[in-house]
XYZ file of C-alpha atoms in Angstrom:
95
model
C 7.431 -11.073 -0.617
C 10.523 -8.924 -0.785
C 11.867 -7.065 2.230
C 10.799 -7.363 5.837
C 7.710 -9.418 6.510
C 4.556 -8.272 8.211
C 5.707 -10.121 11.311
C 8.544 -7.653 11.856
C 6.068 -4.811 12.292
C 3.580 -6.520 14.594
C 5.329 -6.229 17.956
C 4.193 -9.021 20.232
C 2.007 -10.744 17.641
C 2.630 -14.456 17.363
C 4.924 -15.044 14.335
C 2.675 -17.829 13.020
C -0.380 -15.580 13.198
C 1.528 -12.816 11.387
C 2.524 -15.305 8.683
C -1.077 -16.506 8.376
C -2.324 -12.917 8.062
C 0.216 -12.183 5.336
C -0.758 -15.331 3.405
C -4.444 -14.468 3.730
C -3.834 -10.910 2.539
C -1.838 -12.090 -0.478
C -4.599 -14.516 -1.483
C -7.225 -11.771 -1.208
C -5.110 -9.216 -3.079
C -4.647 -11.704 -5.907
C -8.421 -11.801 -6.381
C -8.978 -8.028 -6.543
C -10.043 -7.207 -10.074
C -11.829 -3.892 -9.489
C -10.015 -0.586 -10.054
C -7.385 0.089 -7.377
C -5.696 3.334 -6.354
C -2.860 3.210 -3.831
C -1.555 6.518 -2.463
C 1.460 6.166 -0.208
C 4.094 8.313 1.450
C 7.665 7.926 0.237
C 9.155 7.898 3.743
C 6.383 6.107 5.663
C 8.067 4.458 8.654
C 4.883 2.786 9.925
C 3.955 1.054 6.663
C 7.113 1.064 4.511
C 6.840 2.015 0.841
C 8.251 -1.365 -0.146
C 5.220 -3.061 1.432
C 2.841 -0.811 -0.505
C 4.728 -1.572 -3.723
C 4.483 -5.303 -3.029
C 0.771 -5.003 -2.247
C 0.260 -3.019 -5.448
C 1.976 -5.739 -7.487
C -0.265 -8.391 -5.900
C -3.478 -6.784 -7.164
C -4.533 -8.459 -10.417
C -6.696 -5.562 -11.553
C -5.842 -4.290 -15.013
C -6.919 -0.831 -13.837
C -4.555 0.033 -11.025
C -2.441 3.046 -10.222
C 0.047 3.837 -7.493
C 0.986 7.376 -6.488
C 3.901 8.018 -4.143
C 3.853 11.357 -2.348
C 7.472 12.518 -2.120
C 8.856 13.274 1.362
C 5.552 12.212 2.977
C 5.279 9.806 5.857
C 2.266 7.933 7.206
C 0.150 10.762 8.574
C 1.250 13.793 6.585
C 0.251 12.928 3.015
C -2.082 15.910 2.784
C 0.447 18.318 4.249
C 3.240 17.182 1.933
C 1.258 16.598 -1.245
C -2.224 18.085 -1.046
C -2.570 18.853 -4.758
C -0.975 15.597 -5.868
C -3.191 13.601 -3.485
C -6.487 15.034 -4.698
C -5.389 15.167 -8.340
C -4.605 11.443 -8.168
C -8.060 10.707 -6.755
C -9.832 12.909 -9.313
C -7.881 11.473 -12.247
C -8.489 7.929 -11.039
C -12.236 8.440 -10.657
C -12.586 9.999 -14.089
C -10.284 7.585 -15.924
C-alpha cells in the first residue's frame, strides 16, 4: 500500500494488530465484486484521500466509482458538496 499505513493512524494500537487489520481488509476488499461507490472528501485529515484511493483500487468489482468532494473533509461532505454527493448516489443507483 502506498503512503502511510493504517498503523500510523491508530494511536496506541499495537503495530502488529494494525498490520493484521490492514492485511485482513485488503484480502476482503479483493473479494468485493458487487457494485461499489466511494465518496470521499479531498482534504479529509482523519481518513486521508490516499487511503480511500488505495481502498478503491483494491476492490475487484467491475462496477465501481469514486467521487471526491473538493475542499471537503471528513465530516463536512454534505456542506461542501451537497448536490455532488446526492447526484453521485442517484447516478450510481440508476447506472
